[in-house]
PDB file of C-alpha atoms and ligand atoms in Angstrom:
ATOM      1  CA  UNK A  16     -14.115  41.595  49.338  1.00  0.00           C
ATOM      2  CA  UNK A  17     -10.493  40.661  49.625  1.00  0.00           C
ATOM      3  CA  UNK A  18      -9.021  37.763  47.672  1.00  0.00           C
ATOM      4  CA  UNK A  19      -6.304  35.659  49.284  1.00  0.00           C
ATOM      5  CA  UNK A  20      -4.610  33.456  46.730  1.00  0.00           C
ATOM      6  CA  UNK A  21      -1.368  31.719  45.793  1.00  0.00           C
ATOM      7  CA  UNK A  22       1.452  33.238  43.701  1.00  0.00           C
ATOM      8  CA  UNK A  23       1.336  31.306  40.405  1.00  0.00           C
ATOM      9  CA  UNK A  24      -0.608  31.488  37.127  1.00  0.00           C
ATOM     10  CA  UNK A  25      -3.554  29.553  38.571  1.00  0.00           C
ATOM     11  CA  UNK A  26      -3.792  32.158  41.341  1.00  0.00           C
ATOM     12  CA  UNK A  27      -3.680  35.009  38.827  1.00  0.00           C
ATOM     13  CA  UNK A  28      -6.411  33.300  36.771  1.00  0.00           C
ATOM     14  CA  UNK A  29      -8.533  32.860  39.928  1.00  0.00           C
ATOM     15  CA  UNK A  30      -8.185  36.591  40.551  1.00  0.00           C
ATOM     16  CA  UNK A  31      -9.161  37.439  36.957  1.00  0.00           C
ATOM     17  CA  UNK A  32     -12.334  35.333  37.154  1.00  0.00           C
ATOM     18  CA  UNK A  33     -13.363  36.433  40.638  1.00  0.00           C
ATOM     19  CA  UNK A  34     -12.770  40.061  39.705  1.00  0.00           C
ATOM     20  CA  UNK A  35     -15.551  39.699  37.106  1.00  0.00           C
ATOM     21  CA  UNK A  36     -18.131  38.079  39.358  1.00  0.00           C
ATOM     22  CA  UNK A  37     -17.416  39.395  42.872  1.00  0.00           C
ATOM     23  CA  UNK A  38     -16.511  42.789  44.317  1.00  0.00           C
ATOM     24  CA  UNK A  39     -12.767  42.316  44.691  1.00  0.00           C
ATOM     25  CA  UNK A  40     -11.049  45.310  46.284  1.00  0.00           C
ATOM     26  CA  UNK A  41      -7.678  43.815  47.128  1.00  0.00           C
ATOM     27  CA  UNK A  42      -5.612  40.719  46.293  1.00  0.00           C
ATOM     28  CA  UNK A  43      -3.145  39.152  48.735  1.00  0.00           C
ATOM     29  CA  UNK A  44      -0.643  36.637  47.391  1.00  0.00           C
ATOM     30  CA  UNK A  45       0.503  34.119  49.996  1.00  0.00           C
ATOM     31  CA  UNK A  46       2.019  30.660  50.371  1.00  0.00           C
ATOM     32  CA  UNK A  47      -0.042  27.655  51.455  1.00  0.00           C
ATOM     33  CA  UNK A  48       2.095  27.402  54.615  1.00  0.00           C
ATOM     34  CA  UNK A  49       0.944  30.893  55.716  1.00  0.00           C
ATOM     35  CA  UNK A  50      -2.688  29.784  55.628  1.00  0.00           C
ATOM     36  CA  UNK A  51      -1.893  26.429  57.196  1.00  0.00           C
ATOM     37  CA  UNK A  52      -0.095  28.130  60.098  1.00  0.00           C
ATOM     38  CA  UNK A  53      -3.312  30.064  60.809  1.00  0.00           C
ATOM     39  CA  UNK A  54      -1.279  33.200  61.584  1.00  0.00           C
ATOM     40  CA  UNK A  55      -2.795  35.414  58.931  1.00  0.00           C
ATOM     41  CA  UNK A  56      -5.818  37.509  59.934  1.00  0.00           C
ATOM     42  CA  UNK A  57      -8.747  36.311  57.808  1.00  0.00           C
ATOM     43  CA  UNK A  58     -12.234  37.769  57.831  1.00  0.00           C
ATOM     44  CA  UNK A  59     -15.670  36.780  56.626  1.00  0.00           C
ATOM     45  CA  UNK A  60     -15.355  39.082  53.628  1.00  0.00           C
ATOM     46  CA  UNK A  61     -12.281  37.222  52.415  1.00  0.00           C
ATOM     47  CA  UNK A  62     -12.257  34.727  49.562  1.00  0.00           C
ATOM     48  CA  UNK A  63      -9.506  32.101  49.652  1.00  0.00           C
ATOM     49  CA  UNK A  64      -8.545  30.485  46.330  1.00  0.00           C
ATOM     50  CA  UNK A  65      -5.980  27.820  45.346  1.00  0.00           C
ATOM     51  CA  UNK A  66      -4.920  27.568  49.004  1.00  0.00           C
ATOM     52  CA  UNK A  67      -5.866  25.518  52.088  1.00  0.00           C
ATOM     53  CA  UNK A  68      -9.180  26.200  53.831  1.00  0.00           C
ATOM     54  CA  UNK A  69      -9.521  28.533  56.805  1.00  0.00           C
ATOM     55  CA  UNK A  70     -12.858  28.518  58.609  1.00  0.00           C
ATOM     56  CA  UNK A  71     -12.817  32.271  59.174  1.00  0.00           C
ATOM     57  CA  UNK A  72     -13.149  33.055  55.452  1.00  0.00           C
ATOM     58  CA  UNK A  73     -16.360  33.869  53.558  1.00  0.00           C
ATOM     59  CA  UNK A  74     -15.688  31.745  50.475  1.00  0.00           C
ATOM     60  CA  UNK A  75     -13.192  29.080  49.483  1.00  0.00           C
ATOM     61  CA  UNK A  76     -12.219  27.588  46.107  1.00  0.00           C
ATOM     62  CA  UNK A  77      -9.592  24.893  45.727  1.00  0.00           C
ATOM     63  CA  UNK A  78      -8.572  21.754  43.857  1.00  0.00           C
ATOM     64  CA  UNK A  79      -5.638  20.349  45.856  1.00  0.00           C
ATOM     65  CA  UNK A  80      -6.143  16.704  46.760  1.00  0.00           C
ATOM     66  CA  UNK A  81      -4.536  17.269  50.168  1.00  0.00           C
ATOM     67  CA  UNK A  82      -7.128  19.982  50.963  1.00  0.00           C
ATOM     68  CA  UNK A  83     -10.140  17.836  50.132  1.00  0.00           C
ATOM     69  CA  UNK A  84     -12.842  18.891  52.626  1.00  0.00           C
ATOM     70  CA  UNK A  85     -14.005  16.296  55.127  1.00  0.00           C
ATOM     71  CA  UNK A  86     -17.561  15.005  54.721  1.00  0.00           C
ATOM     72  CA  UNK A  87     -20.043  17.482  56.164  1.00  0.00           C
ATOM     73  CA  UNK A  88     -17.924  20.647  56.065  1.00  0.00           C
ATOM     74  CA  UNK A  89     -20.237  23.543  55.306  1.00  0.00           C
ATOM     75  CA  UNK A  90     -18.681  26.396  53.361  1.00  0.00           C
ATOM     76  CA  UNK A  91     -19.446  28.838  50.577  1.00  0.00           C
ATOM     77  CA  UNK A  92     -17.555  28.125  47.376  1.00  0.00           C
ATOM     78  CA  UNK A  93     -16.301  24.826  46.007  1.00  0.00           C
ATOM     79  CA  UNK A  94     -13.619  22.177  46.186  1.00  0.00           C
ATOM     80  CA  UNK A  95     -13.282  19.772  43.249  1.00  0.00           C
ATOM     81  CA  UNK A  96     -10.411  17.596  41.975  1.00  0.00           C
ATOM     82  CA  UNK A  97     -10.094  19.665  38.787  1.00  0.00           C
ATOM     83  CA  UNK A  98      -6.873  20.557  36.949  1.00  0.00           C
ATOM     84  CA  UNK A  99      -6.848  24.102  38.352  1.00  0.00           C
ATOM     85  CA  UNK A 100      -8.556  26.183  41.039  1.00  0.00           C
ATOM     86  CA  UNK A 101      -9.500  28.638  38.282  1.00  0.00           C
ATOM     87  CA  UNK A 102     -11.470  25.800  36.631  1.00  0.00           C
ATOM     88  CA  UNK A 103     -13.290  25.168  39.929  1.00  0.00           C
ATOM     89  CA  UNK A 104     -14.317  28.851  40.006  1.00  0.00           C
ATOM     90  CA  UNK A 105     -15.271  28.906  36.322  1.00  0.00           C
ATOM     91  CA  UNK A 106     -17.536  25.862  36.711  1.00  0.00           C
ATOM     92  CA  UNK A 107     -19.008  27.141  39.993  1.00  0.00           C
ATOM     93  CA  UNK A 108     -20.277  30.421  38.558  1.00  0.00           C
ATOM     94  CA  UNK A 109     -21.345  29.131  35.120  1.00  0.00           C
ATOM     95  CA  UNK A 110     -21.394  32.764  34.074  1.00  0.00           C
ATOM     96  CA  UNK A 111     -21.453  33.446  30.299  1.00  0.00           C
ATOM     97  CA  UNK A 112     -19.416  36.552  31.008  1.00  0.00           C
ATOM     98  CA  UNK A 113     -16.466  34.332  31.900  1.00  0.00           C
ATOM     99  CA  UNK A 114     -16.498  32.474  28.578  1.00  0.00           C
ATOM    100  CA  UNK A 115     -14.067  34.932  27.034  1.00  0.00           C
ATOM    101  CA  UNK A 116     -11.440  33.384  29.305  1.00  0.00           C
ATOM    102  CA  UNK A 117     -11.868  29.827  28.009  1.00  0.00           C
ATOM    103  CA  UNK A 118      -8.549  29.818  26.074  1.00  0.00           C
ATOM    104  CA  UNK A 119      -6.722  31.037  29.181  1.00  0.00           C
ATOM    105  CA  UNK A 120      -8.487  28.385  31.262  1.00  0.00           C
ATOM    106  CA  UNK A 121      -7.368  25.561  28.974  1.00  0.00           C
ATOM    107  CA  UNK A 122      -3.752  26.639  29.337  1.00  0.00           C
ATOM    108  CA  UNK A 123      -4.012  27.217  33.104  1.00  0.00           C
ATOM    109  CA  UNK A 124      -5.415  23.677  33.417  1.00  0.00           C
ATOM    110  CA  UNK A 125      -2.559  22.255  31.375  1.00  0.00           C
ATOM    111  CA  UNK A 126       0.171  24.150  33.227  1.00  0.00           C
ATOM    112  CA  UNK A 127      -1.213  23.763  36.757  1.00  0.00           C
ATOM    113  CA  UNK A 128      -1.720  20.023  36.359  1.00  0.00           C
ATOM    114  CA  UNK A 129       1.795  19.604  34.960  1.00  0.00           C
ATOM    115  CA  UNK A 130       0.706  18.433  31.516  1.00  0.00           C
ATOM    116  CA  UNK A 131       3.778  20.003  29.987  1.00  0.00           C
ATOM    117  CA  UNK A 132       5.991  18.889  27.151  1.00  0.00           C
ATOM    118  CA  UNK A 133       9.757  18.948  27.210  1.00  0.00           C
ATOM    119  CA  UNK A 134       9.569  21.674  24.530  1.00  0.00           C
ATOM    120  CA  UNK A 135       7.663  23.913  26.956  1.00  0.00           C
ATOM    121  CA  UNK A 136      10.629  23.884  29.283  1.00  0.00           C
ATOM    122  CA  UNK A 137      13.226  24.114  26.534  1.00  0.00           C
ATOM    123  CA  UNK A 138      11.536  27.036  24.821  1.00  0.00           C
ATOM    124  CA  UNK A 139       8.765  28.590  26.956  1.00  0.00           C
ATOM    125  CA  UNK A 140       5.991  30.260  24.945  1.00  0.00           C
ATOM    126  CA  UNK A 141       2.549  31.800  25.455  1.00  0.00           C
ATOM    127  CA  UNK A 142       0.813  31.279  28.789  1.00  0.00           C
ATOM    128  CA  UNK A 143       3.622  29.041  30.045  1.00  0.00           C
ATOM    129  CA  UNK A 144       6.104  31.844  29.373  1.00  0.00           C
ATOM    130  CA  UNK A 145       3.818  34.273  31.228  1.00  0.00           C
ATOM    131  CA  UNK A 146       3.544  31.825  34.143  1.00  0.00           C
ATOM    132  CA  UNK A 147       7.330  31.878  34.459  1.00  0.00           C
ATOM    133  CA  UNK A 148       7.397  35.662  34.854  1.00  0.00           C
ATOM    134  CA  UNK A 149       5.197  35.681  37.963  1.00  0.00           C
ATOM    135  CA  UNK A 150       7.776  34.661  40.562  1.00  0.00           C
ATOM    136  CA  UNK A 151      11.093  36.280  39.695  1.00  0.00           C
ATOM    137  CA  UNK A 152      12.057  38.821  42.319  1.00  0.00           C
ATOM    138  CA  UNK A 153      13.729  38.397  45.676  1.00  0.00           C
ATOM    139  CA  UNK A 154      11.585  41.238  47.044  1.00  0.00           C
ATOM    140  CA  UNK A 155       8.101  39.827  47.292  1.00  0.00           C
ATOM    141  CA  UNK A 156       6.272  43.146  46.878  1.00  0.00           C
ATOM    142  CA  UNK A 157       7.729  43.584  43.379  1.00  0.00           C
ATOM    143  CA  UNK A 158       6.191  40.296  42.262  1.00  0.00           C
ATOM    144  CA  UNK A 159       2.928  41.216  44.018  1.00  0.00           C
ATOM    145  CA  UNK A 160       2.697  44.515  42.134  1.00  0.00           C
ATOM    146  CA  UNK A 161       3.569  42.769  38.883  1.00  0.00           C
ATOM    147  CA  UNK A 162       0.922  40.064  39.417  1.00  0.00           C
ATOM    148  CA  UNK A 163      -1.705  42.763  40.025  1.00  0.00           C
ATOM    149  CA  UNK A 164      -0.618  44.390  36.776  1.00  0.00           C
ATOM    150  CA  UNK A 165      -0.936  41.061  34.916  1.00  0.00           C
ATOM    151  CA  UNK A 166      -4.430  40.467  36.367  1.00  0.00           C
ATOM    152  CA  UNK A 167      -5.608  43.794  34.960  1.00  0.00           C
ATOM    153  CA  UNK A 168      -3.865  43.159  31.616  1.00  0.00           C
ATOM    154  CA  UNK A 169      -5.677  39.844  31.197  1.00  0.00           C
ATOM    155  CA  UNK A 170      -8.967  41.496  32.129  1.00  0.00           C
ATOM    156  CA  UNK A 171      -8.389  44.145  29.477  1.00  0.00           C
ATOM    157  CA  UNK A 172      -7.732  41.506  26.820  1.00  0.00           C
ATOM    158  CA  UNK A 173      -7.170  37.807  27.430  1.00  0.00           C
ATOM    159  CA  UNK A 174      -5.198  37.450  24.155  1.00  0.00           C
ATOM    160  CA  UNK A 175      -1.806  36.124  25.214  1.00  0.00           C
ATOM    161  CA  UNK A 176      -0.025  37.649  22.198  1.00  0.00           C
ATOM    162  CA  UNK A 177      -1.090  41.129  23.348  1.00  0.00           C
ATOM    163  CA  UNK A 178      -0.265  40.441  26.996  1.00  0.00           C
ATOM    164  CA  UNK A 179       3.287  39.380  26.134  1.00  0.00           C
ATOM    165  CA  UNK A 180       3.799  42.675  24.274  1.00  0.00           C
ATOM    166  CA  UNK A 181       3.196  44.708  27.421  1.00  0.00           C
ATOM    167  CA  UNK A 182       6.511  46.414  28.365  1.00  0.00           C
ATOM    168  CA  UNK A 183       6.630  45.027  31.931  1.00  0.00           C
ATOM    169  CA  UNK A 184       5.705  41.531  30.787  1.00  0.00           C
ATOM    170  CA  UNK A 185       8.103  41.467  27.839  1.00  0.00           C
ATOM    171  CA  UNK A 186      10.939  42.715  30.032  1.00  0.00           C
ATOM    172  CA  UNK A 187      10.441  39.817  32.420  1.00  0.00           C
ATOM    173  CA  UNK A 188       9.781  37.328  29.612  1.00  0.00           C
ATOM    174  CA  UNK A 189      13.137  38.233  28.064  1.00  0.00           C
ATOM    175  CA  UNK A 190      14.812  37.232  31.342  1.00  0.00           C
ATOM    176  CA  UNK A 191      13.112  33.824  31.567  1.00  0.00           C
ATOM    177  CA  UNK A 192      15.589  32.049  29.248  1.00  0.00           C
ATOM    178  CA  UNK A 193      18.606  33.351  31.191  1.00  0.00           C
ATOM    179  CA  UNK A 194      16.993  32.400  34.498  1.00  0.00           C
ATOM    180  CA  UNK A 195      16.409  28.871  33.175  1.00  0.00           C
ATOM    181  CA  UNK A 196      20.099  28.599  32.283  1.00  0.00           C
ATOM    182  CA  UNK A 197      21.188  29.904  35.678  1.00  0.00           C
ATOM    183  CA  UNK A 198      18.756  27.535  37.377  1.00  0.00           C
ATOM    184  CA  UNK A 199      20.046  24.585  35.346  1.00  0.00           C
ATOM    185  CA  UNK A 200      23.687  25.300  36.250  1.00  0.00           C
ATOM    186  CA  UNK A 201      22.860  25.413  39.981  1.00  0.00           C
ATOM    187  CA  UNK A 202      20.742  22.259  39.774  1.00  0.00           C
ATOM    188  CA  UNK A 203      23.532  20.339  38.047  1.00  0.00           C
ATOM    189  CA  UNK A 204      25.943  21.285  40.818  1.00  0.00           C
ATOM    190  CA  UNK A 205      23.570  20.440  43.651  1.00  0.00           C
ATOM    191  CA  UNK A 206      21.807  17.281  42.472  1.00  0.00           C
ATOM    192  CA  UNK A 207      22.684  13.604  42.805  1.00  0.00           C
ATOM    193  CA  UNK A 208      20.721  10.604  41.601  1.00  0.00           C
ATOM    194  CA  UNK A 209      19.812   8.314  44.510  1.00  0.00           C
ATOM    195  CA  UNK A 210      18.220   5.264  42.968  1.00  0.00           C
ATOM    196  CA  UNK A 211      15.413   6.667  40.837  1.00  0.00           C
ATOM    197  CA  UNK A 212      15.225   9.987  42.681  1.00  0.00           C
ATOM    198  CA  UNK A 213      16.970  13.221  41.675  1.00  0.00           C
ATOM    199  CA  UNK A 214      17.885  14.637  45.086  1.00  0.00           C
ATOM    200  CA  UNK A 215      18.898  18.304  45.238  1.00  0.00           C
ATOM    201  CA  UNK A 216      20.234  20.059  48.302  1.00  0.00           C
ATOM    202  CA  UNK A 217      19.773  23.750  47.513  1.00  0.00           C
ATOM    203  CA  UNK A 218      19.779  25.014  51.086  1.00  0.00           C
ATOM    204  CA  UNK A 219      22.885  27.145  50.648  1.00  0.00           C
ATOM    205  CA  UNK A 220      21.907  28.380  47.163  1.00  0.00           C
ATOM    206  CA  UNK A 221      20.270  31.691  48.004  1.00  0.00           C
ATOM    207  CA  UNK A 222      21.142  32.666  44.405  1.00  0.00           C
ATOM    208  CA  UNK A 223      18.652  30.152  42.984  1.00  0.00           C
ATOM    209  CA  UNK A 224      16.191  31.842  40.602  1.00  0.00           C
ATOM    210  CA  UNK A 225      12.588  31.331  41.721  1.00  0.00           C
ATOM    211  CA  UNK A 226       9.759  29.373  40.314  1.00  0.00           C
ATOM    212  CA  UNK A 227      10.951  26.624  37.949  1.00  0.00           C
ATOM    213  CA  UNK A 228       9.671  23.237  39.022  1.00  0.00           C
ATOM    214  CA  UNK A 229      10.185  21.327  35.784  1.00  0.00           C
ATOM    215  CA  UNK A 230      13.738  21.963  34.709  1.00  0.00           C
ATOM    216  CA  UNK A 231      15.155  19.217  36.902  1.00  0.00           C
ATOM    217  CA  UNK A 232      13.482  16.595  34.695  1.00  0.00           C
ATOM    218  CA  UNK A 233      15.026  17.869  31.480  1.00  0.00           C
ATOM    219  CA  UNK A 234      18.439  17.594  33.190  1.00  0.00           C
ATOM    220  CA  UNK A 235      17.802  14.212  34.857  1.00  0.00           C
ATOM    221  CA  UNK A 236      15.409  12.460  32.466  1.00  0.00           C
ATOM    222  CA  UNK A 237      16.065   9.072  34.102  1.00  0.00           C
ATOM    223  CA  UNK A 238      14.554  10.245  37.412  1.00  0.00           C
ATOM    224  CA  UNK A 239      11.105   8.987  38.418  1.00  0.00           C
ATOM    225  CA  UNK A 240      10.816  11.714  41.054  1.00  0.00           C
ATOM    226  CA  UNK A 241      12.650  14.726  42.412  1.00  0.00           C
ATOM    227  CA  UNK A 242      13.178  15.706  46.039  1.00  0.00           C
ATOM    228  CA  UNK A 243      14.549  19.174  46.680  1.00  0.00           C
ATOM    229  CA  UNK A 244      15.636  20.997  49.806  1.00  0.00           C
ATOM    230  CA  UNK A 245      15.002  24.631  48.906  1.00  0.00           C
ATOM    231  CA  UNK A 246      17.165  27.659  49.845  1.00  0.00           C
ATOM    232  CA  UNK A 247      16.875  28.841  53.424  1.00  0.00           C
ATOM    233  CA  UNK A 248      15.684  32.333  52.738  1.00  0.00           C
ATOM    234  CA  UNK A 249      12.055  32.973  53.529  1.00  0.00           C
ATOM    235  CA  UNK A 250      11.593  31.788  57.078  1.00  0.00           C
ATOM    236  CA  UNK A 251      14.407  31.470  59.548  1.00  0.00           C
ATOM    237  CA  UNK A 252      14.638  28.020  61.039  1.00  0.00           C
ATOM    238  CA  UNK A 253      12.424  26.401  58.399  1.00  0.00           C
ATOM    239  CA  UNK A 254      13.262  24.709  55.103  1.00  0.00           C
ATOM    240  CA  UNK A 255      10.908  23.956  52.249  1.00  0.00           C
ATOM    241  CA  UNK A 256      10.983  20.473  50.756  1.00  0.00           C
ATOM    242  CA  UNK A 257       9.636  20.233  47.192  1.00  0.00           C
ATOM    243  CA  UNK A 258       8.769  16.864  45.713  1.00  0.00           C
ATOM    244  CA  UNK A 259       7.474  15.920  42.275  1.00  0.00           C
ATOM    245  CA  UNK A 260       6.985  13.133  39.781  1.00  0.00           C
ATOM    246  CA  UNK A 261       8.922  13.409  36.517  1.00  0.00           C
ATOM    247  CA  UNK A 262       6.437  15.030  34.136  1.00  0.00           C
ATOM    248  CA  UNK A 263       8.261  13.945  31.039  1.00  0.00           C
ATOM    249  CA  UNK A 264       9.532  10.533  31.985  1.00  0.00           C
ATOM    250  CA  UNK A 265       8.342   7.171  33.135  1.00  0.00           C
ATOM    251  CA  UNK A 266       6.479   7.780  36.392  1.00  0.00           C
ATOM    252  CA  UNK A 267       6.217   5.367  39.289  1.00  0.00           C
ATOM    253  CA  UNK A 268       2.887   6.825  40.517  1.00  0.00           C
ATOM    254  CA  UNK A 269       4.113   7.900  43.954  1.00  0.00           C
ATOM    255  CA  UNK A 270       1.407   9.989  45.693  1.00  0.00           C
ATOM    256  CA  UNK A 271       3.337  13.155  46.564  1.00  0.00           C
ATOM    257  CA  UNK A 272       0.417  15.077  48.120  1.00  0.00           C
ATOM    258  CA  UNK A 273      -0.300  12.266  50.583  1.00  0.00           C
ATOM    259  CA  UNK A 274       3.384  11.953  51.535  1.00  0.00           C
ATOM    260  CA  UNK A 275       3.632  15.719  52.060  1.00  0.00           C
ATOM    261  CA  UNK A 276       0.517  15.741  54.198  1.00  0.00           C
ATOM    262  CA  UNK A 277       2.168  13.216  56.522  1.00  0.00           C
ATOM    263  CA  UNK A 278       4.980  15.694  57.194  1.00  0.00           C
ATOM    264  CA  UNK A 279       2.733  18.742  57.594  1.00  0.00           C
ATOM    265  CA  UNK A 280       2.549  19.939  53.975  1.00  0.00           C
ATOM    266  CA  UNK A 281       0.303  19.221  51.025  1.00  0.00           C
ATOM    267  CA  UNK A 282      -0.149  19.198  47.263  1.00  0.00           C
ATOM    268  CA  UNK A 283      -1.329  17.065  44.384  1.00  0.00           C
ATOM    269  CA  UNK A 284      -0.623  13.472  43.491  1.00  0.00           C
ATOM    270  CA  UNK A 285       2.104  14.629  41.098  1.00  0.00           C
ATOM    271  CA  UNK A 286       3.689  17.508  42.991  1.00  0.00           C
ATOM    272  CA  UNK A 287       3.733  18.984  46.469  1.00  0.00           C
ATOM    273  CA  UNK A 288       5.761  20.464  49.285  1.00  0.00           C
ATOM    274  CA  UNK A 289       6.162  20.961  52.993  1.00  0.00           C
ATOM    275  CA  UNK A 290       7.955  23.279  55.381  1.00  0.00           C
ATOM    276  CA  UNK A 291       9.973  21.506  58.049  1.00  0.00           C
ATOM    277  CA  UNK A 292      12.377  22.500  60.849  1.00  0.00           C
ATOM    278  CA  UNK A 293      15.879  23.162  59.490  1.00  0.00           C
ATOM    279  CA  UNK A 294      17.576  20.706  61.802  1.00  0.00           C
ATOM    280  CA  UNK A 295      15.246  17.909  60.673  1.00  0.00           C
ATOM    281  CA  UNK A 296      15.142  18.786  56.973  1.00  0.00           C
ATOM    282  CA  UNK A 297      17.949  16.597  55.698  1.00  0.00           C
ATOM    283  CA  UNK A 298      16.798  13.499  57.600  1.00  0.00           C
ATOM    284  CA  UNK A 299      13.207  13.976  56.403  1.00  0.00           C
ATOM    285  CA  UNK A 300      14.327  14.470  52.786  1.00  0.00           C
ATOM    286  CA  UNK A 301      16.477  11.333  52.900  1.00  0.00           C
ATOM    287  CA  UNK A 302      13.614   9.315  54.350  1.00  0.00           C
ATOM    288  CA  UNK A 303      11.421  10.564  51.499  1.00  0.00           C
ATOM    289  CA  UNK A 304      14.014   9.539  48.918  1.00  0.00           C
ATOM    290  CA  UNK A 305      14.074   6.071  50.468  1.00  0.00           C
ATOM    291  CA  UNK A 306      10.274   5.911  50.609  1.00  0.00           C
ATOM    292  CA  UNK A 307      10.013   6.798  46.904  1.00  0.00           C
ATOM    293  CA  UNK A 308      12.683   4.284  45.892  1.00  0.00           C
ATOM    294  CA  UNK A 309      10.940   1.551  47.896  1.00  0.00           C
ATOM    295  CA  UNK A 310       7.655   2.482  46.252  1.00  0.00           C
ATOM    296  CA  UNK A 311       9.178   2.430  42.752  1.00  0.00           C
ATOM    297  CA  UNK A 312      10.809  -0.946  43.446  1.00  0.00           C
ATOM    298  CA  UNK A 313       7.508  -2.409  44.660  1.00  0.00           C
ATOM    299  CA  UNK A 314       5.733  -1.022  41.590  1.00  0.00           C
ATOM    300  CA  UNK A 315       8.404  -2.482  39.319  1.00  0.00           C
ATOM    301  CA  UNK A 316       8.037  -5.934  40.874  1.00  0.00           C
ATOM    302  CA  UNK A 317       4.245  -5.723  40.618  1.00  0.00           C
ATOM    303  CA  UNK A 318       4.501  -4.862  36.943  1.00  0.00           C
ATOM    304  CA  UNK A 319       6.912  -7.734  36.311  1.00  0.00           C
ATOM    305  CA  UNK A 320       4.568 -10.145  38.079  1.00  0.00           C
ATOM    306  CA  UNK A 321       1.625  -8.893  36.041  1.00  0.00           C
ATOM    307  CA  UNK A 322       3.541  -9.193  32.794  1.00  0.00           C
ATOM    308  CA  UNK A 323       4.655 -12.669  33.790  1.00  0.00           C
ATOM    309  CA  UNK A 324       1.068 -13.843  34.194  1.00  0.00           C
TER     310      UNK A 324
HETATM  311 MN1   MN B 273      -3.614  25.435  41.560  1.00  0.00          MN
END
C-alpha cells in the first residue's frame, strides 16, 4: 500500500505506526490543499493520514475538526477529535507491537495540539527539535528524502536521544536555532498589531525559513491571534493564509478551523489555513483580522457581564 500523509511530525509518526501494521511500500508527503483540490491520483490501495478525506482511497485516518466526516459516511479507518492523527491510528489498531512508541505518541500529541511552552520555542529540545527539522528545504524532495530517513530511524529505535545523534538529523538540528533567529527578524519587519491580532504580510518574503508556527507569539505576546499571508512561492496565483490562536497567551477562543473552512481551507479550533487567489488574499486576510477582533471584543464584553453578575 501507499501512504499519503502530511509533512510534519504527526505525519511522520503516522507513517512509523502504519509501517508496523500495514504493508507500506511508499510514502507521499503532500499538503492538505493538494488532497482538497482532488487533483492527485488516489487509488484503493492508498491510505490517507492526517489529511482531508478522498473517497477513492482504501483507508483514512484523521483528527482535524474541519474534516469531521458527515453522518453515514462509510470508510475504512477512523476519524476522531484526538490530539494527533497518529493517536487515532494507535487507538484504532490497539496493537501491543505499537506500545514501544508510547513516549513518541505523548510528544506528538503535545506538539500537534499546540500544547507548547514558551521554553519549547526559545530552546527547542527532543521531539519538538526533531519536528522543526522536517520542513527546512526549499526543494521539496530533499525534505521528503529526509522524512523517509527519519521514519526508518524511529522504527529502528524510538529513543529521541539516539535519533538526534544521527548525522543527518544533528546537522539539521544545529540549524534550527539560526533559522528561528532568521524567522524572528523577518516576522518583526513584516508584522503589525491590529487590535488583538498580529497581522503579518510575508508575501514578498521568499527568504522566510519554513515551518515555524509558534515564534510569532513569543515576539508578540499581547496578541490573541495571528493572521499571516505566506510567501508566494509554491503555487502561482495562490497565497496561503495561516491563522492561529496565541498558544502562550490569553486566548479569545476564536474557532480558526471553522473560519478557514468558510474560505475553502481547514484546520483545528486553535490553528488552520487556507489557500486563496492572490488578488483576493489581502482583502480576505483583513476581513479575518476584523472578524477576530469583533469576536474578541464580544467575548470580552460577555466576560465583563458575567463577572458583573
Ligand atoms: Mn495532525
